[in-house]
mmCIF file of C-alpha atoms in Angstrom:
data_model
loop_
_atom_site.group_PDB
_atom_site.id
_atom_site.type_symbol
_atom_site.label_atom_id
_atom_site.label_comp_id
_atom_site.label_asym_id
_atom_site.label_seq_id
_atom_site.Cartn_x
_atom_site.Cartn_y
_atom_site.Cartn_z
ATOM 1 C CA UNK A 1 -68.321 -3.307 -15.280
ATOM 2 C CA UNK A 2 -68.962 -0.503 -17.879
ATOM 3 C CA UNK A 3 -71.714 -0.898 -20.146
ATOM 4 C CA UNK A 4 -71.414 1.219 -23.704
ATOM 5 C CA UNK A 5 -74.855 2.009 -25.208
ATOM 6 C CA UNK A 6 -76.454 -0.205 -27.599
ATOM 7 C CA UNK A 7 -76.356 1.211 -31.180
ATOM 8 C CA UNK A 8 -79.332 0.315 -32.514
ATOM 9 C CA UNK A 9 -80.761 2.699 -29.153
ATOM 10 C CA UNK A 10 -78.428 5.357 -30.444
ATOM 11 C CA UNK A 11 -79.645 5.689 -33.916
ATOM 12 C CA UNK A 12 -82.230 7.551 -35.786
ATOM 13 C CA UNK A 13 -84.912 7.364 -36.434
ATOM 14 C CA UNK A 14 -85.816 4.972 -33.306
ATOM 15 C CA UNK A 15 -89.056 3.201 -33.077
ATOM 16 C CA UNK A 16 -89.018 1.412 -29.548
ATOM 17 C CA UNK A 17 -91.166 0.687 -26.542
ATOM 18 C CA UNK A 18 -90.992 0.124 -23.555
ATOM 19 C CA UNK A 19 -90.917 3.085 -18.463
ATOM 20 C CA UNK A 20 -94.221 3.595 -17.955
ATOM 21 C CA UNK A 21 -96.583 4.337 -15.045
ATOM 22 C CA UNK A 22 -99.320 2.886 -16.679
ATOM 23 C CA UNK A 23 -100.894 -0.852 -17.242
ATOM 24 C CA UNK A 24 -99.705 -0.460 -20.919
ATOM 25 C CA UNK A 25 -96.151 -0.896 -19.453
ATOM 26 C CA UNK A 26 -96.734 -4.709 -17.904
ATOM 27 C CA UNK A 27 -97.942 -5.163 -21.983
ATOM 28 C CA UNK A 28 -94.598 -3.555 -23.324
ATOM 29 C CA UNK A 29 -92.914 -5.500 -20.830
ATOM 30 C CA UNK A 30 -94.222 -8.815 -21.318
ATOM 31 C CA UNK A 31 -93.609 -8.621 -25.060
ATOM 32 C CA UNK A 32 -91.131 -6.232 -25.982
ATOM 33 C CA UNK A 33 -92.338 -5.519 -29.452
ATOM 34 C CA UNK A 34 -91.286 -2.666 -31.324
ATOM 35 C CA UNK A 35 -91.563 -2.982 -34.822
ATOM 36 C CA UNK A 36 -94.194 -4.684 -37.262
ATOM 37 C CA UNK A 37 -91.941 -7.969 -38.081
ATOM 38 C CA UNK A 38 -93.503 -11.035 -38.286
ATOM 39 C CA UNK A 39 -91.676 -12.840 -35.465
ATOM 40 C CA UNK A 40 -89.225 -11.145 -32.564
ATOM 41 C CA UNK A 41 -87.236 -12.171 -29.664
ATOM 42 C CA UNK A 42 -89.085 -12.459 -26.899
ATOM 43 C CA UNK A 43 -88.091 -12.435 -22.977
ATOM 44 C CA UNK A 44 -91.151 -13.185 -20.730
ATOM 45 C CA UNK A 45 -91.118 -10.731 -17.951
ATOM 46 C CA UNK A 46 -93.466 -8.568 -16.626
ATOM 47 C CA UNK A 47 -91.629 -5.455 -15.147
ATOM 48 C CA UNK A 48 -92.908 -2.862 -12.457
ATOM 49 C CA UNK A 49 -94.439 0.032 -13.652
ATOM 50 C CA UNK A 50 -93.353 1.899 -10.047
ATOM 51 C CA UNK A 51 -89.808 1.144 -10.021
ATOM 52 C CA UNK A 52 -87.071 3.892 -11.473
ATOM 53 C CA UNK A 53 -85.197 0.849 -12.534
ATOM 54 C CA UNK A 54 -86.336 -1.978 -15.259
ATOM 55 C CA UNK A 55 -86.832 -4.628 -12.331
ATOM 56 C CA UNK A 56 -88.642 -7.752 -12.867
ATOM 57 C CA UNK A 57 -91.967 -7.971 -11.008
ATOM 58 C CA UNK A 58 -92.944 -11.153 -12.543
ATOM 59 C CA UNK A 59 -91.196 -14.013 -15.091
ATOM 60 C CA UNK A 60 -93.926 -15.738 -17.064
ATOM 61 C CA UNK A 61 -94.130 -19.427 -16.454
ATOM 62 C CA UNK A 62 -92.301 -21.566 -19.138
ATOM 63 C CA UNK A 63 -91.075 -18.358 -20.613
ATOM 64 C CA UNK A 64 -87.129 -17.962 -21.860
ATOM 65 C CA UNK A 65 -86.532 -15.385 -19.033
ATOM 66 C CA UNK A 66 -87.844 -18.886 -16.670
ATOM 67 C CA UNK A 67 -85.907 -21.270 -18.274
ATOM 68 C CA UNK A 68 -82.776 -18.856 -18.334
ATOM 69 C CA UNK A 69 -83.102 -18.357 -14.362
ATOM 70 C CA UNK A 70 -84.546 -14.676 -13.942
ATOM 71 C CA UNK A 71 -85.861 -13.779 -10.735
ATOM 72 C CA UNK A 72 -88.775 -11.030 -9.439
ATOM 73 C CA UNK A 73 -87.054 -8.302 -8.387
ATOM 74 C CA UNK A 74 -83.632 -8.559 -10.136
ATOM 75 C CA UNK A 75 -82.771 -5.693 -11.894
ATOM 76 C CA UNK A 76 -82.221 -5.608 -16.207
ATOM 77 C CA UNK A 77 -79.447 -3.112 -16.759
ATOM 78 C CA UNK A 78 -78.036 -4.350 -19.609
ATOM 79 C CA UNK A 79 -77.862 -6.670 -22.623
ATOM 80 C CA UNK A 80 -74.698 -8.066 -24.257
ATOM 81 C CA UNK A 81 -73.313 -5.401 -22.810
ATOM 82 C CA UNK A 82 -75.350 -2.837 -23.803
ATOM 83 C CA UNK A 83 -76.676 -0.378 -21.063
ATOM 84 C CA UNK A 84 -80.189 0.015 -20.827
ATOM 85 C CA UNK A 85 -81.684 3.144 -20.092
ATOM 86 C CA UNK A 86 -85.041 3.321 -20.228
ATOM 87 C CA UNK A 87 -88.147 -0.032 -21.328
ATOM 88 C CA UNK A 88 -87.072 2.004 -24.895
ATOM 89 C CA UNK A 89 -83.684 0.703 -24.763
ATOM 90 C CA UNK A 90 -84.863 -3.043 -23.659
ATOM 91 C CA UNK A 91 -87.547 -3.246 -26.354
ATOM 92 C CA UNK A 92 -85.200 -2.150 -29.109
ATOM 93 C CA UNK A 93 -82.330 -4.623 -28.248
ATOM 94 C CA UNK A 94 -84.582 -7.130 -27.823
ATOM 95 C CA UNK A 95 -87.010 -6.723 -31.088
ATOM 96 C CA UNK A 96 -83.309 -6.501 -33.083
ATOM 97 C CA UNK A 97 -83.230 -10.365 -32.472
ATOM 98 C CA UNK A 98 -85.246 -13.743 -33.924
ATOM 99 C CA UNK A 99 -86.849 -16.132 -32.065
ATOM 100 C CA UNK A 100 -84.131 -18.597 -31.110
ATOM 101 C CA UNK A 101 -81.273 -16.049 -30.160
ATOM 102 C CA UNK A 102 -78.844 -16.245 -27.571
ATOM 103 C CA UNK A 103 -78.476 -13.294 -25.604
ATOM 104 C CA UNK A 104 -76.434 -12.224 -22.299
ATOM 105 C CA UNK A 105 -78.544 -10.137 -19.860
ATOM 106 C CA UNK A 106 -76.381 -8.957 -17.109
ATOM 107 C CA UNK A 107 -79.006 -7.906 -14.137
ATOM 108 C CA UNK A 108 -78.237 -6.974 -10.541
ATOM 109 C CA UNK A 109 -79.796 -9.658 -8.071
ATOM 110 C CA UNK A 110 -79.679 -8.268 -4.344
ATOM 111 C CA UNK A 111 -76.772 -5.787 -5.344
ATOM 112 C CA UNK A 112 -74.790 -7.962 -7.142
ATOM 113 C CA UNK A 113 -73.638 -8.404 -10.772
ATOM 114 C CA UNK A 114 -74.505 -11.165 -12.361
ATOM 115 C CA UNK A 115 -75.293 -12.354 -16.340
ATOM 116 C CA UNK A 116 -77.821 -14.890 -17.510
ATOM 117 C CA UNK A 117 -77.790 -16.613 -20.552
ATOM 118 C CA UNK A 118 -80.883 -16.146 -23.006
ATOM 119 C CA UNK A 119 -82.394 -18.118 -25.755
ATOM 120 C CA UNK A 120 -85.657 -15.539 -26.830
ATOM 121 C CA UNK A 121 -88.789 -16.966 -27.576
ATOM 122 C CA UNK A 122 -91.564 -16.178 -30.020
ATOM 123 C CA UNK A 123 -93.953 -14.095 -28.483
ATOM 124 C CA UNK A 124 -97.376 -16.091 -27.283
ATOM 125 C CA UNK A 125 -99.563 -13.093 -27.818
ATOM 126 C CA UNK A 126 -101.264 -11.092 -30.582
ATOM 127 C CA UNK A 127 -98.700 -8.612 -31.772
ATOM 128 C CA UNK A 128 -100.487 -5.996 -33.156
ATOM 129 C CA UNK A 129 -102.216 -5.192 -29.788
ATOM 130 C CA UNK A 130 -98.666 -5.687 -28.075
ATOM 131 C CA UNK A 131 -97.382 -2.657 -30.599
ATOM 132 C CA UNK A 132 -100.173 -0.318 -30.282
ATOM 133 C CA UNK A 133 -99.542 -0.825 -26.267
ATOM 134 C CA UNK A 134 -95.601 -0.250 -26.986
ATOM 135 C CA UNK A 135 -96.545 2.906 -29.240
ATOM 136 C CA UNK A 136 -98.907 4.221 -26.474
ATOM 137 C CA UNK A 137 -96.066 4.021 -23.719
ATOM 138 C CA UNK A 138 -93.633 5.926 -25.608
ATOM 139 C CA UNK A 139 -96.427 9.056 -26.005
ATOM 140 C CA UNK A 140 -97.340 8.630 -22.813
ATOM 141 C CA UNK A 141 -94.005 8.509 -21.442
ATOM 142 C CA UNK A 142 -92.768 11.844 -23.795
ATOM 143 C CA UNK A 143 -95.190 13.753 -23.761
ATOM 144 C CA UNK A 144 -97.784 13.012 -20.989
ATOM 145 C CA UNK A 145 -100.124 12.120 -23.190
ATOM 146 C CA UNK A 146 -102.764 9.413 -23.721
ATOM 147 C CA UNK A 147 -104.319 8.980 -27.136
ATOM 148 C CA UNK A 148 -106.789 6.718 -28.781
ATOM 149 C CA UNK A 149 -107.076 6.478 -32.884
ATOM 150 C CA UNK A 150 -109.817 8.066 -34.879
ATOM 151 C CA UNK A 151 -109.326 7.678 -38.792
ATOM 152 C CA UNK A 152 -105.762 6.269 -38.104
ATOM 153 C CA UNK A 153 -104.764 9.383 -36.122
ATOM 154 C CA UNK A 154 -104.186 10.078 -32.824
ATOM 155 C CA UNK A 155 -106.578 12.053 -30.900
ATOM 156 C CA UNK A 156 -105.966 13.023 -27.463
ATOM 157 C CA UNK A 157 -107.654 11.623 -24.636
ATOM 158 C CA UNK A 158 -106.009 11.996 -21.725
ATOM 159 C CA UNK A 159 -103.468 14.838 -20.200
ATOM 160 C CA UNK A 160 -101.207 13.422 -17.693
ATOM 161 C CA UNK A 161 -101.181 16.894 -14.769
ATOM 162 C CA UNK A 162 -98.006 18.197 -14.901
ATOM 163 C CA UNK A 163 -96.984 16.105 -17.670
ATOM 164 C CA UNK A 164 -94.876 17.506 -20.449
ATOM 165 C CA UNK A 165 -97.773 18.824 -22.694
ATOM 166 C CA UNK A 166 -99.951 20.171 -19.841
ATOM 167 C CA UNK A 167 -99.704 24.142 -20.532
ATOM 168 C CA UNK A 168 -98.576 23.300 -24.089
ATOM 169 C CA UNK A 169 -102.111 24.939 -25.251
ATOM 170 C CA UNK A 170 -102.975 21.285 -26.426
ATOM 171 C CA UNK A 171 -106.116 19.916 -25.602
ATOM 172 C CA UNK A 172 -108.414 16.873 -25.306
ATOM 173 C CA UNK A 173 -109.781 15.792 -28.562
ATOM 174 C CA UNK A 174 -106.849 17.378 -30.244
ATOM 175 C CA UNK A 175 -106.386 14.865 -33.577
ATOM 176 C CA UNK A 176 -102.456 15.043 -33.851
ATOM 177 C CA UNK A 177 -101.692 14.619 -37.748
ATOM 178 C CA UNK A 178 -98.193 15.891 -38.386
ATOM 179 C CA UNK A 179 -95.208 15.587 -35.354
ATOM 180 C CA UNK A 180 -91.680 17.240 -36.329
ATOM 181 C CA UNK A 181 -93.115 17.943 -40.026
ATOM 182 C CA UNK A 182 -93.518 13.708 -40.537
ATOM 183 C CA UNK A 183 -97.427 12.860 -41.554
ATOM 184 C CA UNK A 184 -98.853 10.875 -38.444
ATOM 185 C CA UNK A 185 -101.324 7.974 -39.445
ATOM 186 C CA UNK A 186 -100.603 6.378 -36.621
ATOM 187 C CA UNK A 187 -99.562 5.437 -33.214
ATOM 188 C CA UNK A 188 -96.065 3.744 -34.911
ATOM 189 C CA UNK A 189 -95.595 7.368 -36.785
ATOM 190 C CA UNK A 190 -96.279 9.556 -33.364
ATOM 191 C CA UNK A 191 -93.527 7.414 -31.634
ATOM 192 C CA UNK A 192 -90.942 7.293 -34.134
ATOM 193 C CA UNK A 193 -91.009 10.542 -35.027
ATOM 194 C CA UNK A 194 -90.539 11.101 -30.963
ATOM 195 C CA UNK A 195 -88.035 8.612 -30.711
ATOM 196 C CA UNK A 196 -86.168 10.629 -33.610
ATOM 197 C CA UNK A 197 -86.206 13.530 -31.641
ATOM 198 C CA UNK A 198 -85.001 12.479 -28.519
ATOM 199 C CA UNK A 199 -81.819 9.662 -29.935
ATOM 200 C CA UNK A 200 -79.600 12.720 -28.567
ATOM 201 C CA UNK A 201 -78.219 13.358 -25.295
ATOM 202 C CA UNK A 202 -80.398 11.207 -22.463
ATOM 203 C CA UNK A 203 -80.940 14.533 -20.366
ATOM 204 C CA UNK A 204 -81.653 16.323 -23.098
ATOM 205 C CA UNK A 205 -85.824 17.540 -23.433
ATOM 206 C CA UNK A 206 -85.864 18.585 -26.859
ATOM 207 C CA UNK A 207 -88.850 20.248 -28.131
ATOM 208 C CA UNK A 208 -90.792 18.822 -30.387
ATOM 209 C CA UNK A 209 -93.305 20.830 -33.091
ATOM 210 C CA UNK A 210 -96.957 19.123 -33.546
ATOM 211 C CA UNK A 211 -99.581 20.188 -35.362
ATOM 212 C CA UNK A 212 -103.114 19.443 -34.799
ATOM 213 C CA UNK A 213 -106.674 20.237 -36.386
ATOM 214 C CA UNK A 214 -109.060 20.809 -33.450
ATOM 215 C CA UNK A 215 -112.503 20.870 -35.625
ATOM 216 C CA UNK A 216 -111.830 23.397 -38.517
ATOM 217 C CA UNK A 217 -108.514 24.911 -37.123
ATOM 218 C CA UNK A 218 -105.269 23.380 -37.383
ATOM 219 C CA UNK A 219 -102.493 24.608 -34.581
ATOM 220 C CA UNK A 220 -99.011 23.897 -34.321
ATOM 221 C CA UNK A 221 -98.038 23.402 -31.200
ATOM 222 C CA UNK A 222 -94.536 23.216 -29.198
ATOM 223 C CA UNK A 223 -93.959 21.046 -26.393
ATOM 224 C CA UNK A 224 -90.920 19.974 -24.619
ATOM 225 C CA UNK A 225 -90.971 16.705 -24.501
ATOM 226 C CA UNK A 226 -89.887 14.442 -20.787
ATOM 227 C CA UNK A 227 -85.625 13.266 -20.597
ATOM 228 C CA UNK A 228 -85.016 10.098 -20.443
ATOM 229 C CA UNK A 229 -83.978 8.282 -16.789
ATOM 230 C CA UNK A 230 -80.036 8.416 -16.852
ATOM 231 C CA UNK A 231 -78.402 4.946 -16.629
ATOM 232 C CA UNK A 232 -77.710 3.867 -13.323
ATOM 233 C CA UNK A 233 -73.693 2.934 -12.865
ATOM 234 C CA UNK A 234 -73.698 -0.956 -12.917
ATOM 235 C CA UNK A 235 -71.475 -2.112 -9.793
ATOM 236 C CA UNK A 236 -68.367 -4.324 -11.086
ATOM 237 C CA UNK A 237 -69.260 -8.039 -10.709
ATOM 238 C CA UNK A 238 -67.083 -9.335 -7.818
ATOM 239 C CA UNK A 239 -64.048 -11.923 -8.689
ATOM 240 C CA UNK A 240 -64.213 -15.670 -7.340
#
């Protein structure tokens, strides 16, 4: 079965979620929240941070990915037909939907193809700590980086080795206020703006132009930012 790519995952500017090899990912995961509304759809699974593939690691008890029959280990690789790429992709198809929609999420269970019915739920947890978790997993996952806030900015705290900005010239305690000429007053603008950059070709690594005061300088700075995983052919679900 051929899955096209969701639209909403296509188009710019993107503000999404979330893969990420970091506890921040089980958050995105669990609540795949993406954007500041109120009340979105909301699945219930807890997905492994060291898989290459958005597999299940855990379905929340009395959650809508429970009641709908999802499995640890099975494998998400697409919703109502639309191929998921990357916890970006999942987060944004999901957060698109209320509370109370019915959605088809075809996974692969031992190697085969197989669709379960949805009805979302309204996610149990705070949300603003759910979308600053989201936010982080997106710069982590681009750029290698791990920021906190200070003022409503982010400020480098972390370089991941090897990691798409290591060698850019940034460095820790970096306060990042501007990212492809957009103001950044927050973690939401950071990831957007990222997002933006990279709706293009998955393979692509575009580069990406931040600038950053570091005390009483302020650098721009150029880093090319991580692709995103290709999506994995979905075998054709076998006839009865």
């Amino acid at each position: 079965m051929q899955y096209s790519a969701h639209p909403t995952c296509r188009a710019a500017p993107r503000l999404a979620a979330p893969l990420v090899r970091s506890v921040a990912a089980a958050l995105v995961a669990t609540t795949a929240l993406v954007a500041p509304a109120p009340a979105q759809g909301w699945l219930g699974v807890m997905l492994d941070p060291g898989a290459a593939r958005l597999t299940v690691a855990e379905v929340l008890p009395d959650s809508p990915a429970a009641r709908a029959g999802l499995r640890p280990r099975d494998v998400v690789v697409a919703v109502d037909g639309h191929a998921l790429a990357d916890l970006d992709d999942l987060a944004v198809a999901l957060a698109s939907r209320d509370p109370g929609a019915r959605v088809a999420v075809q996974i692969e269970r031992a190697e085969k193809a197989m669709e379960r019915r949805v009805v979302l739920g309204v996610v149990p947890i705070g949300g603003a700590a759910a979308r600053a978790a989201v936010h982080r997993a997106v710069i982590r996952r681009r750029l290698g980086l791990q920021v906190v806030l200070r003022d409503g900015h982010p400020v480098i705290a972390r370089m991941d080795p090897g990691g798409p900005a290591a060698g850019s010239g940034l460095r820790i305690g970096d306060e990042v206020v501007r990212c492809q000429g957009r103001v950044v007053t927050g973690l939401a603008d950071l990831a957007g703006a990222l997002q933006s950059a990279a709706a293009g070709e998955p393979q692509a690594r575009p580069e990406v132009l931040l600038v950053v005061d570091r005390g009483a300088l302020s650098l721009s700075v150029g880093v090319r930012m991580a692709p995103r995983p290709p999506v994995p052919p979905a075998p054709a679900p076998r006839r009865r």
